Amino acid sequence: SYLVFSQEKPEGLFINSKAPEFKLTDKETGEELSLKDLRKKGNVVVVFYRGNWCPYCSRYIKKLQDSLEFIKAKGAQVVVITPEAQEGIDSTISKSGATFPIIHDKDMKLAKGYKVAFKMDEKTLGRYKNAGIDLLKNNEQTKDAYLPVPAVYIINTDGAISFRFFEENYKKRVSVNEILNALEGK
């Protein structure tokens, strides 16, 4: 298992892999829901995003919100996962009007479970900091800064991955149409 830890680049979970469980708090009811509970209602579209400071992420979250009714019409729900702490999440919600749950992935547990976490190199971290983005602070991380590859998974009612979009280039995103087609099994 040492090899797994020395592997620098994540490669994401593959089709038919079992999706790691997670819990979230429903904002409206205040009750805790698990992925298992969500799956009982239908497919779950799980989206990893880097943070509200990333314009590509912000635009994508807005697109998902704008198309949420289409996704819901296919019997699916959206859950978004980010390393950003609550302040950043609040900023994302106010910018995008997001009504779906956004989970703060404390210690990158989910990103690691879904095999999308990667460690930022010092140079990039420094460039971000010079641009006014302090990732360690934003994400409540201590020594090393981690980010997720902005991947999208669809988890079916059996808890398996039925669709994956995994692209290390954060400027490339899967279209909502592709997500809708995948939900239809096309």
PDB file of C-alpha atoms in Angstrom:
ATOM      1  CA  SER A   1       0.000   0.000   0.000  1.00  0.00           C
ATOM      2  CA  TYR A   2       3.067   2.271   0.145  1.00  0.00           C
ATOM      3  CA  LEU A   3       2.783   2.742  -3.612  1.00  0.00           C
ATOM      4  CA  VAL A   4      -0.649   4.255  -3.266  1.00  0.00           C
ATOM      5  CA  PHE A   5       0.726   7.019  -1.050  1.00  0.00           C
ATOM      6  CA  SER A   6       3.729   7.777  -3.218  1.00  0.00           C
ATOM      7  CA  GLN A   7       1.539   8.154  -6.273  1.00  0.00           C
ATOM      8  CA  GLU A   8       1.411  11.872  -7.016  1.00  0.00           C
ATOM      9  CA  LYS A   9      -1.461  12.143  -9.448  1.00  0.00           C
ATOM     10  CA  PRO A  10      -4.957  11.053  -8.528  1.00  0.00           C
ATOM     11  CA  GLU A  11      -6.898   9.167 -11.159  1.00  0.00           C
ATOM     12  CA  GLY A  12     -10.443   9.300  -9.848  1.00  0.00           C
ATOM     13  CA  LEU A  13     -12.855   6.462  -9.214  1.00  0.00           C
ATOM     14  CA  PHE A  14     -13.858   4.382 -12.192  1.00  0.00           C
ATOM     15  CA  ILE A  15     -17.256   3.310 -13.535  1.00  0.00           C
ATOM     16  CA  ASN A  16     -18.887   0.614 -11.364  1.00  0.00           C
ATOM     17  CA  SER A  17     -16.657   1.416  -8.347  1.00  0.00           C
ATOM     18  CA  LYS A  18     -18.471   1.723  -5.035  1.00  0.00           C
ATOM     19  CA  ALA A  19     -18.926   5.363  -4.048  1.00  0.00           C
ATOM     20  CA  PRO A  20     -17.610   6.216  -0.563  1.00  0.00           C
ATOM     21  CA  GLU A  21     -20.362   7.146   1.886  1.00  0.00           C
ATOM     22  CA  PHE A  22     -20.763  10.673   3.223  1.00  0.00           C
ATOM     23  CA  LYS A  23     -23.190  12.694   5.328  1.00  0.00           C
ATOM     24  CA  LEU A  24     -24.564  16.175   4.906  1.00  0.00           C
ATOM     25  CA  THR A  25     -26.942  18.422   6.781  1.00  0.00           C
ATOM     26  CA  ASP A  26     -30.090  19.431   4.936  1.00  0.00           C
ATOM     27  CA  LYS A  27     -30.206  23.235   5.205  1.00  0.00           C
ATOM     28  CA  GLU A  28     -33.982  23.378   5.236  1.00  0.00           C
ATOM     29  CA  THR A  29     -34.789  20.651   7.726  1.00  0.00           C
ATOM     30  CA  GLY A  30     -31.497  20.675   9.622  1.00  0.00           C
ATOM     31  CA  GLU A  31     -31.500  16.868   9.527  1.00  0.00           C
ATOM     32  CA  GLU A  32     -28.455  14.819   8.701  1.00  0.00           C
ATOM     33  CA  LEU A  33     -28.667  12.834   5.475  1.00  0.00           C
ATOM     34  CA  SER A  34     -26.302  10.160   4.262  1.00  0.00           C
ATOM     35  CA  LEU A  35     -25.469   9.288   0.683  1.00  0.00           C
ATOM     36  CA  LYS A  36     -27.468   6.133   1.341  1.00  0.00           C
ATOM     37  CA  ASP A  37     -30.570   8.243   2.179  1.00  0.00           C
ATOM     38  CA  LEU A  38     -30.077  10.397  -0.911  1.00  0.00           C
ATOM     39  CA  ARG A  39     -29.704   7.362  -3.177  1.00  0.00           C
ATOM     40  CA  LYS A  40     -33.088   6.039  -2.084  1.00  0.00           C
ATOM     41  CA  LYS A  41     -34.601   8.994  -3.967  1.00  0.00           C
ATOM     42  CA  GLY A  42     -32.574   8.489  -7.151  1.00  0.00           C
ATOM     43  CA  ASN A  43     -29.208   9.155  -8.739  1.00  0.00           C
ATOM     44  CA  VAL A  44     -26.845  11.587  -7.038  1.00  0.00           C
ATOM     45  CA  VAL A  45     -24.641  13.928  -9.069  1.00  0.00           C
ATOM     46  CA  VAL A  46     -21.516  14.589  -6.991  1.00  0.00           C
ATOM     47  CA  VAL A  47     -19.423  17.574  -8.024  1.00  0.00           C
ATOM     48  CA  PHE A  48     -16.009  18.486  -6.617  1.00  0.00           C
ATOM     49  CA  TYR A  49     -14.994  22.135  -6.871  1.00  0.00           C
ATOM     50  CA  ARG A  50     -11.889  24.063  -5.882  1.00  0.00           C
ATOM     51  CA  GLY A  51     -13.372  27.196  -4.347  1.00  0.00           C
ATOM     52  CA  ASN A  52     -15.255  30.438  -4.873  1.00  0.00           C
ATOM     53  CA  TRP A  53     -11.940  32.146  -5.812  1.00  0.00           C
ATOM     54  CA  CYS A  54     -11.792  30.027  -8.992  1.00  0.00           C
ATOM     55  CA  PRO A  55     -13.814  31.739 -11.772  1.00  0.00           C
ATOM     56  CA  TYR A  56     -14.236  28.444 -13.664  1.00  0.00           C
ATOM     57  CA  CYS A  57     -15.684  26.803 -10.553  1.00  0.00           C
ATOM     58  CA  SER A  58     -18.002  29.720  -9.808  1.00  0.00           C
ATOM     59  CA  ARG A  59     -19.351  29.729 -13.358  1.00  0.00           C
ATOM     60  CA  TYR A  60     -19.863  25.978 -13.239  1.00  0.00           C
ATOM     61  CA  ILE A  61     -21.760  26.082  -9.947  1.00  0.00           C
ATOM     62  CA  LYS A  62     -23.997  28.807 -11.438  1.00  0.00           C
ATOM     63  CA  LYS A  63     -24.619  26.647 -14.539  1.00  0.00           C
ATOM     64  CA  LEU A  64     -25.596  23.701 -12.354  1.00  0.00           C
ATOM     65  CA  GLN A  65     -27.978  25.905 -10.388  1.00  0.00           C
ATOM     66  CA  ASP A  66     -29.488  27.318 -13.601  1.00  0.00           C
ATOM     67  CA  SER A  67     -30.115  23.757 -14.852  1.00  0.00           C
ATOM     68  CA  LEU A  68     -31.087  22.226 -11.533  1.00  0.00           C
ATOM     69  CA  GLU A  69     -34.738  21.783 -12.514  1.00  0.00           C
ATOM     70  CA  PHE A  70     -33.691  19.690 -15.546  1.00  0.00           C
ATOM     71  CA  ILE A  71     -31.490  17.514 -13.346  1.00  0.00           C
ATOM     72  CA  LYS A  72     -34.284  17.121 -10.774  1.00  0.00           C
ATOM     73  CA  ALA A  73     -36.729  16.271 -13.567  1.00  0.00           C
ATOM     74  CA  LYS A  74     -34.526  13.229 -14.262  1.00  0.00           C
ATOM     75  CA  GLY A  75     -35.017  12.165 -10.647  1.00  0.00           C
ATOM     76  CA  ALA A  76     -31.512  13.148  -9.590  1.00  0.00           C
ATOM     77  CA  GLN A  77     -30.052  15.501  -7.026  1.00  0.00           C
ATOM     78  CA  VAL A  78     -26.829  17.477  -6.904  1.00  0.00           C
ATOM     79  CA  VAL A  79     -24.313  17.503  -4.062  1.00  0.00           C
ATOM     80  CA  VAL A  80     -21.219  19.672  -4.256  1.00  0.00           C
ATOM     81  CA  ILE A  81     -18.028  19.002  -2.292  1.00  0.00           C
ATOM     82  CA  THR A  82     -15.245  21.532  -1.660  1.00  0.00           C
ATOM     83  CA  PRO A  83     -12.189  21.894   0.566  1.00  0.00           C
ATOM     84  CA  GLU A  84     -13.313  25.479   1.265  1.00  0.00           C
ATOM     85  CA  ALA A  85     -14.421  26.349   4.746  1.00  0.00           C
ATOM     86  CA  GLN A  86     -17.880  27.802   5.476  1.00  0.00           C
ATOM     87  CA  GLU A  87     -16.998  31.405   4.655  1.00  0.00           C
ATOM     88  CA  GLY A  88     -16.004  30.423   1.108  1.00  0.00           C
ATOM     89  CA  ILE A  89     -19.093  28.242   0.753  1.00  0.00           C
ATOM     90  CA  ASP A  90     -21.300  31.161   1.824  1.00  0.00           C
ATOM     91  CA  SER A  91     -19.632  33.302  -0.824  1.00  0.00           C
ATOM     92  CA  THR A  92     -20.273  30.614  -3.475  1.00  0.00           C
ATOM     93  CA  ILE A  93     -23.932  30.417  -2.466  1.00  0.00           C
ATOM     94  CA  SER A  94     -24.405  34.171  -2.618  1.00  0.00           C
ATOM     95  CA  LYS A  95     -22.661  34.387  -6.025  1.00  0.00           C
ATOM     96  CA  SER A  96     -24.457  31.433  -7.626  1.00  0.00           C
ATOM     97  CA  GLY A  97     -27.749  31.246  -5.758  1.00  0.00           C
ATOM     98  CA  ALA A  98     -26.985  27.547  -5.213  1.00  0.00           C
ATOM     99  CA  THR A  99     -29.836  25.707  -3.540  1.00  0.00           C
ATOM    100  CA  PHE A 100     -28.156  22.275  -3.507  1.00  0.00           C
ATOM    101  CA  PRO A 101     -26.026  21.148  -0.575  1.00  0.00           C
ATOM    102  CA  ILE A 102     -22.376  22.215  -0.582  1.00  0.00           C
ATOM    103  CA  ILE A 103     -20.212  20.200   1.795  1.00  0.00           C
ATOM    104  CA  HIS A 104     -16.996  21.427   3.400  1.00  0.00           C
ATOM    105  CA  ASP A 105     -14.649  18.484   2.894  1.00  0.00           C
ATOM    106  CA  LYS A 106     -12.695  18.790   6.120  1.00  0.00           C
ATOM    107  CA  ASP A 107      -9.200  17.284   5.823  1.00  0.00           C
ATOM    108  CA  MET A 108      -9.995  16.297   2.203  1.00  0.00           C
ATOM    109  CA  LYS A 109     -11.450  12.987   3.420  1.00  0.00           C
ATOM    110  CA  LEU A 110     -14.024  12.799   0.622  1.00  0.00           C
ATOM    111  CA  ALA A 111     -11.652  14.052  -2.072  1.00  0.00           C
ATOM    112  CA  LYS A 112      -9.214  11.347  -1.017  1.00  0.00           C
ATOM    113  CA  GLY A 113     -11.970   8.706  -0.896  1.00  0.00           C
ATOM    114  CA  TYR A 114     -13.126   9.664  -4.389  1.00  0.00           C
ATOM    115  CA  LYS A 115      -9.472   9.762  -5.521  1.00  0.00           C
ATOM    116  CA  VAL A 116      -9.510  13.391  -6.681  1.00  0.00           C
ATOM    117  CA  ALA A 117      -7.211  15.026  -4.076  1.00  0.00           C
ATOM    118  CA  PHE A 118      -3.797  16.307  -5.038  1.00  0.00           C
ATOM    119  CA  LYS A 119      -1.152  18.256  -3.171  1.00  0.00           C
ATOM    120  CA  MET A 120      -0.371  21.733  -4.444  1.00  0.00           C
ATOM    121  CA  ASP A 121       3.269  22.405  -5.222  1.00  0.00           C
ATOM    122  CA  GLU A 122       4.973  25.287  -3.381  1.00  0.00           C
ATOM    123  CA  LYS A 123       5.420  27.368  -6.532  1.00  0.00           C
ATOM    124  CA  THR A 124       1.731  27.336  -7.487  1.00  0.00           C
ATOM    125  CA  LEU A 125       0.754  27.913  -3.874  1.00  0.00           C
ATOM    126  CA  GLY A 126       3.023  30.972  -3.820  1.00  0.00           C
ATOM    127  CA  ARG A 127       1.545  32.305  -7.058  1.00  0.00           C
ATOM    128  CA  TYR A 128      -1.966  31.969  -5.643  1.00  0.00           C
ATOM    129  CA  LYS A 129      -0.910  33.690  -2.429  1.00  0.00           C
ATOM    130  CA  ASN A 130       0.584  36.608  -4.412  1.00  0.00           C
ATOM    131  CA  ALA A 131      -2.785  36.883  -6.166  1.00  0.00           C
ATOM    132  CA  GLY A 132      -4.476  37.189  -2.762  1.00  0.00           C
ATOM    133  CA  ILE A 133      -5.672  33.587  -2.485  1.00  0.00           C
ATOM    134  CA  ASP A 134      -4.470  31.930   0.712  1.00  0.00           C
ATOM    135  CA  LEU A 135      -5.471  28.309   0.174  1.00  0.00           C
ATOM    136  CA  LEU A 136      -4.261  27.056   3.553  1.00  0.00           C
ATOM    137  CA  LYS A 137      -6.409  29.671   5.290  1.00  0.00           C
ATOM    138  CA  ASN A 138      -9.423  29.297   2.937  1.00  0.00           C
ATOM    139  CA  ASN A 139      -9.448  25.534   3.372  1.00  0.00           C
ATOM    140  CA  GLU A 140      -8.435  25.404   7.031  1.00  0.00           C
ATOM    141  CA  GLN A 141      -5.468  23.229   6.042  1.00  0.00           C
ATOM    142  CA  THR A 142      -2.276  23.355   8.052  1.00  0.00           C
ATOM    143  CA  LYS A 143       0.996  22.244   6.475  1.00  0.00           C
ATOM    144  CA  ASP A 144       0.197  21.150   2.930  1.00  0.00           C
ATOM    145  CA  ALA A 145      -2.418  22.611   0.620  1.00  0.00           C
ATOM    146  CA  TYR A 146      -4.642  20.138  -1.196  1.00  0.00           C
ATOM    147  CA  LEU A 147      -7.197  20.728  -3.903  1.00  0.00           C
ATOM    148  CA  PRO A 148      -9.571  18.403  -5.693  1.00  0.00           C
ATOM    149  CA  VAL A 149      -9.539  17.750  -9.418  1.00  0.00           C
ATOM    150  CA  PRO A 150     -12.945  19.254 -10.392  1.00  0.00           C
ATOM    151  CA  ALA A 151     -14.477  15.852 -11.097  1.00  0.00           C
ATOM    152  CA  VAL A 152     -18.151  14.945 -11.517  1.00  0.00           C
ATOM    153  CA  TYR A 153     -19.575  11.542 -10.637  1.00  0.00           C
ATOM    154  CA  ILE A 154     -23.061  10.146 -10.946  1.00  0.00           C
ATOM    155  CA  ILE A 155     -23.822   7.631  -8.227  1.00  0.00           C
ATOM    156  CA  ASN A 156     -26.707   5.281  -8.954  1.00  0.00           C
ATOM    157  CA  THR A 157     -29.269   3.925  -6.509  1.00  0.00           C
ATOM    158  CA  ASP A 158     -27.036   0.873  -5.856  1.00  0.00           C
ATOM    159  CA  GLY A 159     -24.232   3.162  -4.708  1.00  0.00           C
ATOM    160  CA  ALA A 160     -21.997   2.566  -7.722  1.00  0.00           C
ATOM    161  CA  ILE A 161     -20.415   5.145 -10.020  1.00  0.00           C
ATOM    162  CA  SER A 162     -22.389   5.111 -13.278  1.00  0.00           C
ATOM    163  CA  PHE A 163     -20.699   8.152 -14.875  1.00  0.00           C
ATOM    164  CA  ARG A 164     -17.434   9.974 -14.325  1.00  0.00           C
ATOM    165  CA  PHE A 165     -15.896  13.138 -15.638  1.00  0.00           C
ATOM    166  CA  PHE A 166     -12.308  13.450 -14.499  1.00  0.00           C
ATOM    167  CA  GLU A 167     -10.144  16.112 -16.081  1.00  0.00           C
ATOM    168  CA  GLU A 168      -7.075  17.617 -14.429  1.00  0.00           C
ATOM    169  CA  ASN A 169      -7.352  20.778 -16.530  1.00  0.00           C
ATOM    170  CA  TYR A 170      -9.702  22.799 -14.306  1.00  0.00           C
ATOM    171  CA  LYS A 171     -10.731  24.946 -17.282  1.00  0.00           C
ATOM    172  CA  LYS A 172     -12.492  21.981 -18.894  1.00  0.00           C
ATOM    173  CA  ARG A 173     -15.858  21.023 -17.417  1.00  0.00           C
ATOM    174  CA  VAL A 174     -18.496  18.480 -18.329  1.00  0.00           C
ATOM    175  CA  SER A 175     -21.591  20.093 -19.839  1.00  0.00           C
ATOM    176  CA  VAL A 176     -24.936  19.882 -18.098  1.00  0.00           C
ATOM    177  CA  ASN A 177     -26.264  18.215 -21.269  1.00  0.00           C
ATOM    178  CA  GLU A 178     -23.771  15.380 -20.875  1.00  0.00           C
ATOM    179  CA  ILE A 179     -24.886  14.961 -17.264  1.00  0.00           C
ATOM    180  CA  LEU A 180     -28.549  14.895 -18.352  1.00  0.00           C
ATOM    181  CA  ASN A 181     -27.784  12.323 -21.061  1.00  0.00           C
ATOM    182  CA  ALA A 182     -25.927  10.158 -18.560  1.00  0.00           C
ATOM    183  CA  LEU A 183     -28.899  10.364 -16.185  1.00  0.00           C
ATOM    184  CA  GLU A 184     -31.079   9.098 -19.008  1.00  0.00           C
ATOM    185  CA  GLY A 185     -28.624   6.283 -19.605  1.00  0.00           C
ATOM    186  CA  LYS A 186     -27.688   7.572 -23.065  1.00  0.00           C
TER     187      LYS A 186
END
